[in-house]
CSV table of C-alpha atoms in Angstrom, one decimal:
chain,number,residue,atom,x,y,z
A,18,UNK,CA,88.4,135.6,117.0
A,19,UNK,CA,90.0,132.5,115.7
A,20,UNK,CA,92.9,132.7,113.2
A,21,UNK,CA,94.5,130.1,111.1
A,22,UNK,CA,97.0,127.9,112.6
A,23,UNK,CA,101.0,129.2,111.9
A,24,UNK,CA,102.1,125.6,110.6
A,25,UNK,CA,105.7,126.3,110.1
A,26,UNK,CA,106.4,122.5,108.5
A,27,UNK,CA,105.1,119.0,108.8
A,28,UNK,CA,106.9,115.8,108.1
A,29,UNK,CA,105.3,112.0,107.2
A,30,UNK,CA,108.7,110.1,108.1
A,31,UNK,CA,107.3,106.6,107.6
A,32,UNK,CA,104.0,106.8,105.4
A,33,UNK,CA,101.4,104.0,107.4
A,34,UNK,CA,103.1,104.6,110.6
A,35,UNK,CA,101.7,106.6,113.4
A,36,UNK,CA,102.8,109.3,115.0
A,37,UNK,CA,101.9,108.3,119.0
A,38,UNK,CA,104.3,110.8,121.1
A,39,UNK,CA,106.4,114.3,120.7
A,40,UNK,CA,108.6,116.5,122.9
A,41,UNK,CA,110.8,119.9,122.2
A,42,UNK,CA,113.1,121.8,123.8
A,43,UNK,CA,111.9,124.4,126.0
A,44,UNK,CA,112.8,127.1,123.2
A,45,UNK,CA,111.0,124.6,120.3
A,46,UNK,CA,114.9,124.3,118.5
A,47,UNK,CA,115.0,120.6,118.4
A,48,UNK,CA,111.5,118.2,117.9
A,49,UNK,CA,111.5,114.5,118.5
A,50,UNK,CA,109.0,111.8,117.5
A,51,UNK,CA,108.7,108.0,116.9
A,52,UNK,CA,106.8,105.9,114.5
A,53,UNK,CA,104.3,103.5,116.3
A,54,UNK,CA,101.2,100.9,114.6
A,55,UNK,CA,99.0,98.8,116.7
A,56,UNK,CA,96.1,97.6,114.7
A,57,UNK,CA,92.4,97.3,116.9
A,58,UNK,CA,90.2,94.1,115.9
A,59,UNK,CA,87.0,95.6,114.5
A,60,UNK,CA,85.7,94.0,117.4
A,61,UNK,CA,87.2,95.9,120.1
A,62,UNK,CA,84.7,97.8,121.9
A,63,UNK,CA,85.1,102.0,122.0
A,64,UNK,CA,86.1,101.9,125.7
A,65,UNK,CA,88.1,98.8,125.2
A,66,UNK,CA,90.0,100.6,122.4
A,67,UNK,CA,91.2,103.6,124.6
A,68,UNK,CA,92.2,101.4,127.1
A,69,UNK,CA,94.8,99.6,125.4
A,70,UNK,CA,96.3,102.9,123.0
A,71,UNK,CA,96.2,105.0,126.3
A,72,UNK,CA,96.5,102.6,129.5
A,73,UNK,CA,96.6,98.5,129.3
A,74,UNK,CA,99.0,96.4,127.0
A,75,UNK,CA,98.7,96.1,123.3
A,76,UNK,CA,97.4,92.8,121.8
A,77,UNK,CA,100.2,90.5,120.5
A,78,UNK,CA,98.7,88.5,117.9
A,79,UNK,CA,98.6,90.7,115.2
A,80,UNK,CA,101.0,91.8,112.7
A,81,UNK,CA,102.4,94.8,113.4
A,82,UNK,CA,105.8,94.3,112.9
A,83,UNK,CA,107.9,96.3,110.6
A,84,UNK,CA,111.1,99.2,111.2
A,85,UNK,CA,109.8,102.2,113.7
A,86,UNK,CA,112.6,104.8,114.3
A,87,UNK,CA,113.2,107.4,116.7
A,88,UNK,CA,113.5,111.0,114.3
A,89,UNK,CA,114.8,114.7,115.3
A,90,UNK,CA,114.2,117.4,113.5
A,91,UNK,CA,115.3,121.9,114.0
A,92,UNK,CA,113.6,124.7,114.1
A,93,UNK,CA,113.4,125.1,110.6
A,94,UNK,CA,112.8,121.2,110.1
A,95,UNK,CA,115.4,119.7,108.6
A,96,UNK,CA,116.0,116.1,110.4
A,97,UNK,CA,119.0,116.2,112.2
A,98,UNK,CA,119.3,112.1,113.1
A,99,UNK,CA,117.2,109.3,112.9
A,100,UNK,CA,118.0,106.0,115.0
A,101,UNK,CA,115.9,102.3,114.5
A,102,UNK,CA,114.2,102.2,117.6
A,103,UNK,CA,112.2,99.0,117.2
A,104,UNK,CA,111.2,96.1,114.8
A,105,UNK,CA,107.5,95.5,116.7
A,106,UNK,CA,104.8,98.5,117.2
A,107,UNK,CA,107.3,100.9,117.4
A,108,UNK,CA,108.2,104.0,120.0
A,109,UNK,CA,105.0,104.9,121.9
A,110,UNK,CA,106.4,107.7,123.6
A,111,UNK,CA,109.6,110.0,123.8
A,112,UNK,CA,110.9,113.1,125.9
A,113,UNK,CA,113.7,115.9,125.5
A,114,UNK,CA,115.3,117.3,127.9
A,115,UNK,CA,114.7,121.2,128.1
A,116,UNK,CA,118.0,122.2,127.6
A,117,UNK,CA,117.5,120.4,123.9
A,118,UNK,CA,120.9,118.1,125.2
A,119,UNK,CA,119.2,114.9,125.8
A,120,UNK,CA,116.7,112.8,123.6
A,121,UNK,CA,114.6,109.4,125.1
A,122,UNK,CA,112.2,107.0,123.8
A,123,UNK,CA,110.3,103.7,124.7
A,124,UNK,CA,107.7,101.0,123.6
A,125,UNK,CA,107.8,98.0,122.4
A,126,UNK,CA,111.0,96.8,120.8
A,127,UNK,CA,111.0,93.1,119.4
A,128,UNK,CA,108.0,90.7,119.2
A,129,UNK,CA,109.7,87.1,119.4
A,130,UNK,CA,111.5,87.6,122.2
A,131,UNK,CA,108.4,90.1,123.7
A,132,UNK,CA,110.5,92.8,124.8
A,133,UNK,CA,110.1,96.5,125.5
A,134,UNK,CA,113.0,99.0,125.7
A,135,UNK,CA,114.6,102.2,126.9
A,136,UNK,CA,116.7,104.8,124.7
A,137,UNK,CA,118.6,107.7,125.5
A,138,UNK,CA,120.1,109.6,123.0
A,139,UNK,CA,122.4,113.0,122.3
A,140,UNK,CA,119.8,115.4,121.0
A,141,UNK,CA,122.4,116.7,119.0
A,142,UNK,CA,123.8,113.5,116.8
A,143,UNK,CA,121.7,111.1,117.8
A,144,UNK,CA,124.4,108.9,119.4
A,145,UNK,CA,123.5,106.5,122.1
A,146,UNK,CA,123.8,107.4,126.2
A,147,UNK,CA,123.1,104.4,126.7
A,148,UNK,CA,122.5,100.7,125.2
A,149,UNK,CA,119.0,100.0,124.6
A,150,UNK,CA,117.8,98.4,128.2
A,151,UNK,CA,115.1,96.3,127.3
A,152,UNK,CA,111.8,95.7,129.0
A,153,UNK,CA,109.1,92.7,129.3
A,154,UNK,CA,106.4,94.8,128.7
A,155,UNK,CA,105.5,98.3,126.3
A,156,UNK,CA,107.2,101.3,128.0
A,157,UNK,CA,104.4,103.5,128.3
A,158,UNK,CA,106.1,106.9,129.1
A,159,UNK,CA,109.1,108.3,129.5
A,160,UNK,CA,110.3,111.5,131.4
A,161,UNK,CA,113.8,113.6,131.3
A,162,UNK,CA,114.6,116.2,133.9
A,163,UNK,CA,115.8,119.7,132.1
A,164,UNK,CA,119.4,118.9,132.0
A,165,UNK,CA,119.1,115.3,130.9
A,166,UNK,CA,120.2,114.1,134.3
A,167,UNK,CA,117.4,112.2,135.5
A,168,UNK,CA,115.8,109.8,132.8
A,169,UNK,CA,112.0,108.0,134.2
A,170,UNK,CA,110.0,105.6,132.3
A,171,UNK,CA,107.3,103.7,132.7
A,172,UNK,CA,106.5,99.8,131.9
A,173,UNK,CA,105.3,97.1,134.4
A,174,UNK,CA,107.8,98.8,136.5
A,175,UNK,CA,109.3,102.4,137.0
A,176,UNK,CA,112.6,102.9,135.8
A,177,UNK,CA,115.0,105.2,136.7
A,178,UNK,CA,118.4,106.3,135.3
A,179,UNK,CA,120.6,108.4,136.6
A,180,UNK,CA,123.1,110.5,133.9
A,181,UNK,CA,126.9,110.0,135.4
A,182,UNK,CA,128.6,112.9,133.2
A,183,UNK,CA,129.7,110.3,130.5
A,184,UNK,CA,126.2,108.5,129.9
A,185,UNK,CA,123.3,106.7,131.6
A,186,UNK,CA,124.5,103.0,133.1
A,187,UNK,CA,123.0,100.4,132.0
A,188,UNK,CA,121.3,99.4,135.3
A,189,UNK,CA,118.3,101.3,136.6
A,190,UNK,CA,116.4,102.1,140.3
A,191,UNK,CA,113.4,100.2,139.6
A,192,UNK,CA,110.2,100.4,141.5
A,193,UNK,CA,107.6,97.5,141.3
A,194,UNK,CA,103.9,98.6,142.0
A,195,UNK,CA,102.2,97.0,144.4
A,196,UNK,CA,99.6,94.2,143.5
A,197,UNK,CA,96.7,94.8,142.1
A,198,UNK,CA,93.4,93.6,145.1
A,199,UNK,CA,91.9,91.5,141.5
A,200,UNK,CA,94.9,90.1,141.1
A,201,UNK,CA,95.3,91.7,137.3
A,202,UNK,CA,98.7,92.7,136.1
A,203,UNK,CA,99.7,96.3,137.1
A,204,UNK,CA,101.6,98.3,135.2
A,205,UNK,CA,103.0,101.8,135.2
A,206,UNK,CA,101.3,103.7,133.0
A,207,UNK,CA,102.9,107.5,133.4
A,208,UNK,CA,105.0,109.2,135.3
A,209,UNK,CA,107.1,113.0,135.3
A,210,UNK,CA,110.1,114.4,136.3
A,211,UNK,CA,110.7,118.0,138.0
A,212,UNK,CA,112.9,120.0,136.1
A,213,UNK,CA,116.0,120.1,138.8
A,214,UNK,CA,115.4,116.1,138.9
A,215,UNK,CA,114.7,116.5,142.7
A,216,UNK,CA,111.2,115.1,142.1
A,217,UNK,CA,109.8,112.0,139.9
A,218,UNK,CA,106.0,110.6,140.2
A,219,UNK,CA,104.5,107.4,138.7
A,220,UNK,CA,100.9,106.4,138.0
A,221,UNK,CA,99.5,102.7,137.7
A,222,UNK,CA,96.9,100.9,136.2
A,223,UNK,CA,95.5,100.3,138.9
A,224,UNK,CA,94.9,103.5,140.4
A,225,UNK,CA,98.1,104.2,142.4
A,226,UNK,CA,100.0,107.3,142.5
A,227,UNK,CA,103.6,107.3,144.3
A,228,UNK,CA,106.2,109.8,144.3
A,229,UNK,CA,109.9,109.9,145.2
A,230,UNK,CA,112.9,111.7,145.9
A,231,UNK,CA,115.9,111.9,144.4
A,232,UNK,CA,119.1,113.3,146.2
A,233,UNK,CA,123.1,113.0,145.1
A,234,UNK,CA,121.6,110.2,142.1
A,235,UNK,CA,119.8,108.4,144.9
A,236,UNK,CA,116.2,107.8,145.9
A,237,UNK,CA,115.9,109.2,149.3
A,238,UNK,CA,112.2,108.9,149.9
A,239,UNK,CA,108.9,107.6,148.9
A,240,UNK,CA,105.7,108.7,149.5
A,241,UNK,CA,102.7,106.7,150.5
A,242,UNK,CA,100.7,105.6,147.7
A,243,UNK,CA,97.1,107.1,146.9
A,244,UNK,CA,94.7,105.8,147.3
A,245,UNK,CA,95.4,103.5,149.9
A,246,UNK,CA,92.9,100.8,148.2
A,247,UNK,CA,92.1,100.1,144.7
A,248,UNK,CA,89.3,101.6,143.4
A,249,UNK,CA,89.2,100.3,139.7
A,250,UNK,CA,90.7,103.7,138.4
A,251,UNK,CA,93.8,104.0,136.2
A,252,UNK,CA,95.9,106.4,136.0
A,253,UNK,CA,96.1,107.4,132.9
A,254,UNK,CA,98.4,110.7,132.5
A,255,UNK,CA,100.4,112.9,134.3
A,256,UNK,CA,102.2,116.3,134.4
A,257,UNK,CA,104.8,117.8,136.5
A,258,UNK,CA,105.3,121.1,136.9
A,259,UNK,CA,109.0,122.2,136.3
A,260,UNK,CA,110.1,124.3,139.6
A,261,UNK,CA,109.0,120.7,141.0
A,262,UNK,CA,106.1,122.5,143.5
A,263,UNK,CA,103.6,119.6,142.2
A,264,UNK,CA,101.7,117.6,139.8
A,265,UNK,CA,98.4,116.7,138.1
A,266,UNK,CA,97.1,113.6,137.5
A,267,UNK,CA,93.9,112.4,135.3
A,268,UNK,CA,92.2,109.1,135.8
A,269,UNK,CA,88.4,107.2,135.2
A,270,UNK,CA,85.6,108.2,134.9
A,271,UNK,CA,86.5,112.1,134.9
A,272,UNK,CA,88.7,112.2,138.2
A,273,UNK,CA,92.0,114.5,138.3
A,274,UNK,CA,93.5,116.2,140.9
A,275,UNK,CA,97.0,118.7,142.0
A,276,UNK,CA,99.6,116.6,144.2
A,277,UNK,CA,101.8,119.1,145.9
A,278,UNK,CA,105.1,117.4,146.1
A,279,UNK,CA,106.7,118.6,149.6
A,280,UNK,CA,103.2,117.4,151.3
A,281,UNK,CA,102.4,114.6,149.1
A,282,UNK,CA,105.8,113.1,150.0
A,283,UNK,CA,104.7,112.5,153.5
A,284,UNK,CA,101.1,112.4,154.1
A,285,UNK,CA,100.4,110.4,150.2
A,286,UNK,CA,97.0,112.6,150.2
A,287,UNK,CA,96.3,115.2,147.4
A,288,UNK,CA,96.1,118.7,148.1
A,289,UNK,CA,92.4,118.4,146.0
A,290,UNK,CA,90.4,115.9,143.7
A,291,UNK,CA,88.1,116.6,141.0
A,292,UNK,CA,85.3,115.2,139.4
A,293,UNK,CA,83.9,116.1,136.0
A,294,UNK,CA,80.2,116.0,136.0
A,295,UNK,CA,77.6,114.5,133.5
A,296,UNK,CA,78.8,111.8,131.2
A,297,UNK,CA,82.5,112.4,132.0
A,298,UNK,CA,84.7,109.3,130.9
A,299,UNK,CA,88.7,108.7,130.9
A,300,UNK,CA,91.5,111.6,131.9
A,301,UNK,CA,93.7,111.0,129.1
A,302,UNK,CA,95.5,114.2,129.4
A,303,UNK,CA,96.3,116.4,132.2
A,304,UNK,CA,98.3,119.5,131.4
A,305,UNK,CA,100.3,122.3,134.1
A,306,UNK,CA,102.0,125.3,134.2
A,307,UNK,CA,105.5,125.8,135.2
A,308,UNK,CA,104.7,127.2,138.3
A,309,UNK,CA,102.1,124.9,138.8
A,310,UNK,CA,99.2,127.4,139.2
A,311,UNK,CA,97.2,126.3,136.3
A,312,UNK,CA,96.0,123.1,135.4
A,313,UNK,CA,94.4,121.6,132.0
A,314,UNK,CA,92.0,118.3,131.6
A,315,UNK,CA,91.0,117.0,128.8
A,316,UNK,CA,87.8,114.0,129.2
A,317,UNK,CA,85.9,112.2,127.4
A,318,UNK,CA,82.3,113.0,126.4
A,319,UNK,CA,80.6,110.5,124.7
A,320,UNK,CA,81.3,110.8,121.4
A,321,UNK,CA,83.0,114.4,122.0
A,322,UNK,CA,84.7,115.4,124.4
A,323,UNK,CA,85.6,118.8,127.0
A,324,UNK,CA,88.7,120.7,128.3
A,325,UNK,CA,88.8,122.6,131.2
A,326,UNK,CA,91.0,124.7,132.7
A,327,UNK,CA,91.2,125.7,136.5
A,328,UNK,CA,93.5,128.0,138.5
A,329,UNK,CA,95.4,126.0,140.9
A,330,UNK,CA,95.0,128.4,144.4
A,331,UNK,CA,94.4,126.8,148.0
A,332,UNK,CA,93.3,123.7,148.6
A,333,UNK,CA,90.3,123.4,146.1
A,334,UNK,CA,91.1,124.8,142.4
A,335,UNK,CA,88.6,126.9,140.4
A,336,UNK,CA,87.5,126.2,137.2
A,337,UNK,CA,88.1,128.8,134.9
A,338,UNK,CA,86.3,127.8,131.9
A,339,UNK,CA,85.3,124.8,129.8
A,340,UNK,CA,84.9,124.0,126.4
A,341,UNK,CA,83.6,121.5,124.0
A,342,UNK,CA,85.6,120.0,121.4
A,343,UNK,CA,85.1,118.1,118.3
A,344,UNK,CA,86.0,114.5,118.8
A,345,UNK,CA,87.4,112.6,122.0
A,346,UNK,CA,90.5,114.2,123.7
A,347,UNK,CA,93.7,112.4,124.0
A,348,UNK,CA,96.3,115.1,125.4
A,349,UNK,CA,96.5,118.4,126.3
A,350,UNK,CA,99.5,120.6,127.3
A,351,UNK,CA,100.3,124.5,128.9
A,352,UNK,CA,103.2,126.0,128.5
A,353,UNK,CA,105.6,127.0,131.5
A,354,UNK,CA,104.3,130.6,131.2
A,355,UNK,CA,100.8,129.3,131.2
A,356,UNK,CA,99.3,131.6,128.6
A,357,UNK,CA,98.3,128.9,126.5
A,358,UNK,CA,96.2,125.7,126.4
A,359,UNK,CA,97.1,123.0,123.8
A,360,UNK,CA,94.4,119.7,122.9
A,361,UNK,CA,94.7,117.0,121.0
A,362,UNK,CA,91.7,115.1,119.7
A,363,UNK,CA,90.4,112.6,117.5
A,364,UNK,CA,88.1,108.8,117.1
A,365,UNK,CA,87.6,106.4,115.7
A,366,UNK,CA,90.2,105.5,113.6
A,367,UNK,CA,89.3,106.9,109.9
A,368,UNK,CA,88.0,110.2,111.3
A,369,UNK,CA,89.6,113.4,111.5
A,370,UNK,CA,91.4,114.8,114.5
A,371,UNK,CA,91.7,118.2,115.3
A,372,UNK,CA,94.5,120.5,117.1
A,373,UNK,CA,93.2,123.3,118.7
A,374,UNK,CA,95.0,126.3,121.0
A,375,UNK,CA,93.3,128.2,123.8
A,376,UNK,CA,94.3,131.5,125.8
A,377,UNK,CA,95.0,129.9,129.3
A,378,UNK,CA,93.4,132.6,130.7
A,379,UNK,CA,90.0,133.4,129.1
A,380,UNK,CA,89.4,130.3,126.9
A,381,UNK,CA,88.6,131.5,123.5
A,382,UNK,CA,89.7,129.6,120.8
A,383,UNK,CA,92.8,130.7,119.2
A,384,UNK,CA,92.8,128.8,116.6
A,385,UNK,CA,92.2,124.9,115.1
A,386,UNK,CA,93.4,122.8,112.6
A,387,UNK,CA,92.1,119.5,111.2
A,388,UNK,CA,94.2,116.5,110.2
A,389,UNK,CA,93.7,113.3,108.3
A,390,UNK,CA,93.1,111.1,111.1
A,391,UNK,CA,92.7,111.0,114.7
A,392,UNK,CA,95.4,112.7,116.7
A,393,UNK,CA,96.9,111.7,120.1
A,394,UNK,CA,100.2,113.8,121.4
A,395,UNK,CA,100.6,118.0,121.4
A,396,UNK,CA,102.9,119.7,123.5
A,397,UNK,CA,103.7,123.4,123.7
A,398,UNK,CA,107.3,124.2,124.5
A,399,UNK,CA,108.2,126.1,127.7
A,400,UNK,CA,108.7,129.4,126.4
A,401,UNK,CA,105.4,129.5,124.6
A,402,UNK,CA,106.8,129.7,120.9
A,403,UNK,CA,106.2,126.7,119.6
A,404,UNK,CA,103.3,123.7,119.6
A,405,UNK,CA,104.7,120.1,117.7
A,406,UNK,CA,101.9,117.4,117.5
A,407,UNK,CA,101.1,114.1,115.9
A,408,UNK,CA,98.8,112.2,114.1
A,409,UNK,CA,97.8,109.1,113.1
A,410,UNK,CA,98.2,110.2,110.0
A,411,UNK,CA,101.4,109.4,110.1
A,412,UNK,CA,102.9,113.0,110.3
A,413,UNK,CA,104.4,115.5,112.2
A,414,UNK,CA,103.3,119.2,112.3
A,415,UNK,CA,105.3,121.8,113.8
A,416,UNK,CA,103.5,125.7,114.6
A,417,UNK,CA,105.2,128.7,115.4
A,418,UNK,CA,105.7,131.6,116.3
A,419,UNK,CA,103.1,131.7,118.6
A,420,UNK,CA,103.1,135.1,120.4
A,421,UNK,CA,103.4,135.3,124.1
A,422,UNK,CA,101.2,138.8,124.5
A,423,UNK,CA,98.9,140.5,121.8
A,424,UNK,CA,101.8,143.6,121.4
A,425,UNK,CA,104.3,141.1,119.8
């Protein structure tokens, strides 16, 4: 049976912005979310428009300019800090650390110079870890271990920072994926990092997927990359489990697949790939359990779209139910128990979007709400308690509790 969504609060902190990315803490005590616009020509073709929001760069000639800021908000959601984050498009994605102690966000910063940039901030106050390191492209993702340690993002290159005790410096590893065989630009679209920051993996636009290493602040390995050719895929999201045994990945035309890391670090083959059958478009979300043994894909349908959930055992998973759901899929999201399944949907612009939780296990619909818009980020937080989301239009919205086991 479905019940009514427990919407504890929701916030609009910059009415005609967009609400493109959220994280929490693993208990759901602290929230963060940044304030993002990017506005399609009524041109842009319905592929063409996913593309850009969830994979390629932005266009630059229109006017989006204006004040985006980075905002943190409690339990009970009262903000706690708000930084300004960028003057062009705004923060496209942000991260906190699951220990609630460390805060990060990305995108694009300024528009004349064209520069992208890298926060980090004290969850707490809000005060800076490090100075904004700026980009020449959008940072796409970004990715924090569970103490704050190890802080990943993703633009044309992969980034990484490594926390010394007093604050990230200002110079990051950086990784540079390899050329694309069309000669197109390549950029990193996502990447993860385990929770003990022993692990971080990258995806690219054109179809790579690398992982590496990380040992005393140092890279120590690399995988090979997969595949070994491009095959006109992107990778469009990914989502590390946090003991660090592996990852998921979702790309084109309804592809996804489980990476474990300790194998995948040597041979750079998956442990399985998946294809969604019948008119199965873009991976835009990809969604694991802690312990990595179940996996969630969202893909889009059409006009619609489907989640699917599959127990991750041996070396081929099994699918363990699939549903319809109301409007395209743009994330999805388990938590580290893996007794729920989060989605979030919504196109075209205009058009409602919908949140809507699942039982991990059996698939029935717990319960759904509708916003104002279409919606693009959900994430549960790791003890299960808590689902924050976002919406185009413009706000925040914060659920809990929600109960681990029917006797609570």
């Amino acid at each position: 049976m479905t019940g009514s969504a427990p919407l504890l609060w929701q916030k609009t902190p910059e009415t005609g912005h967009f609400i493109n990315s959220v994280a929490c803490s693993a208990d759901g005590t602290r929230v963060i979310a940044g304030t993002f616009l990017h506005t399609y020509p009524k041109s842009d073709a319905y592929a063409t428009t996913f593309a850009k929001r969830r994979g390629l760069q932005a266009d630059i000639d229109l006017d989006t300019t204006g004040m985006f800021h980075t905002y943190c908000w409690d339990y009970q959601g009262n903000l706690l800090w708000s930084v300004l984050s960028s003057t062009y498009e705004g923060v496209y994605w942000v991260a906190m650390s699951a220990d609630g102690n460390v805060a990060a966000s990305g995108g694009w910063y300024s528009q004349s110079p064209l520069n992208g940039y890298i926060a980090a901030y004290d969850a707490g106050t809000g005060a800076p870890l490090m100075p904004n390191y700026p980009t020449d492209s959008r940072v796409n993702q970004v990715a924090l271990s569970a103490n704050g340690t190890v802080l990943a993002a993703a633009s044309n290159r992969l980034h990484l920072f490594i926390n010394t005790g007093s604050g990230f410096p200002g110079t990051p590893w950086e990784w540079t994926p390899p050329p694309s065989s069309t000669g197109d630009d390549v950029n990193v679209i996502a990447c993860g990092v385990s929770a003990d920051g022993q692990y971080v993996c990258a995806g690219t636009s054109s179809g790579k997927v690398v992982l590496f290493k990380i040992a005393n602040g140092a890279v120590t390995q690399t995988s090979p990359t997969w595949p070994t050719t491009d095959d006109g895929s992107i990778v469009h999201s990914l989502a590390m489990a946090t003991n660090g045994a592996g990852f998921a990945a979702g790309m084109s035309a309804g592809q996804f697949g489980y990476f474990d890391c300790a194998s995948f670090l040597t041979s750079g083959t998956p442990t399985w790939v998946n294809t969604l059958s019948g008119n199965a478009g873009a991976v835009y979300g990809v969604g694991i359990a802690g312990d990595a043994g179940t996996v969630s894909v969202v893909v889009n349908t059409g006009d619609t779209g489907e989640v699917a959930a599959y127990s991750n055992a041996g070396v081929q998973a099994a699918q363990l139910w699939l549903r319809d759901l109301p409007a395209n899929p743009n994330e999805t999201s388990i938590d580290g128990r893996g007794i729920w399944v989060a989605t979030a949907d919504g196109h075209p612009d205009g058009t409602p979007g919908h949140f809507t939780l699942f039982n991990a296990s059996s698939g029935d619909q717990v319960w759904q709400f509708t916003t104002g818009n279409m919606s693009w980020p959900i994430q549960l937080s790791e003890n299960g308690r808590v689902c924050v989301a976002g919406s185009d239009d413009g706000s925040v919205y914060f659920f809990a509790p929600l109960l681990l086991c029917p006797e609570e």
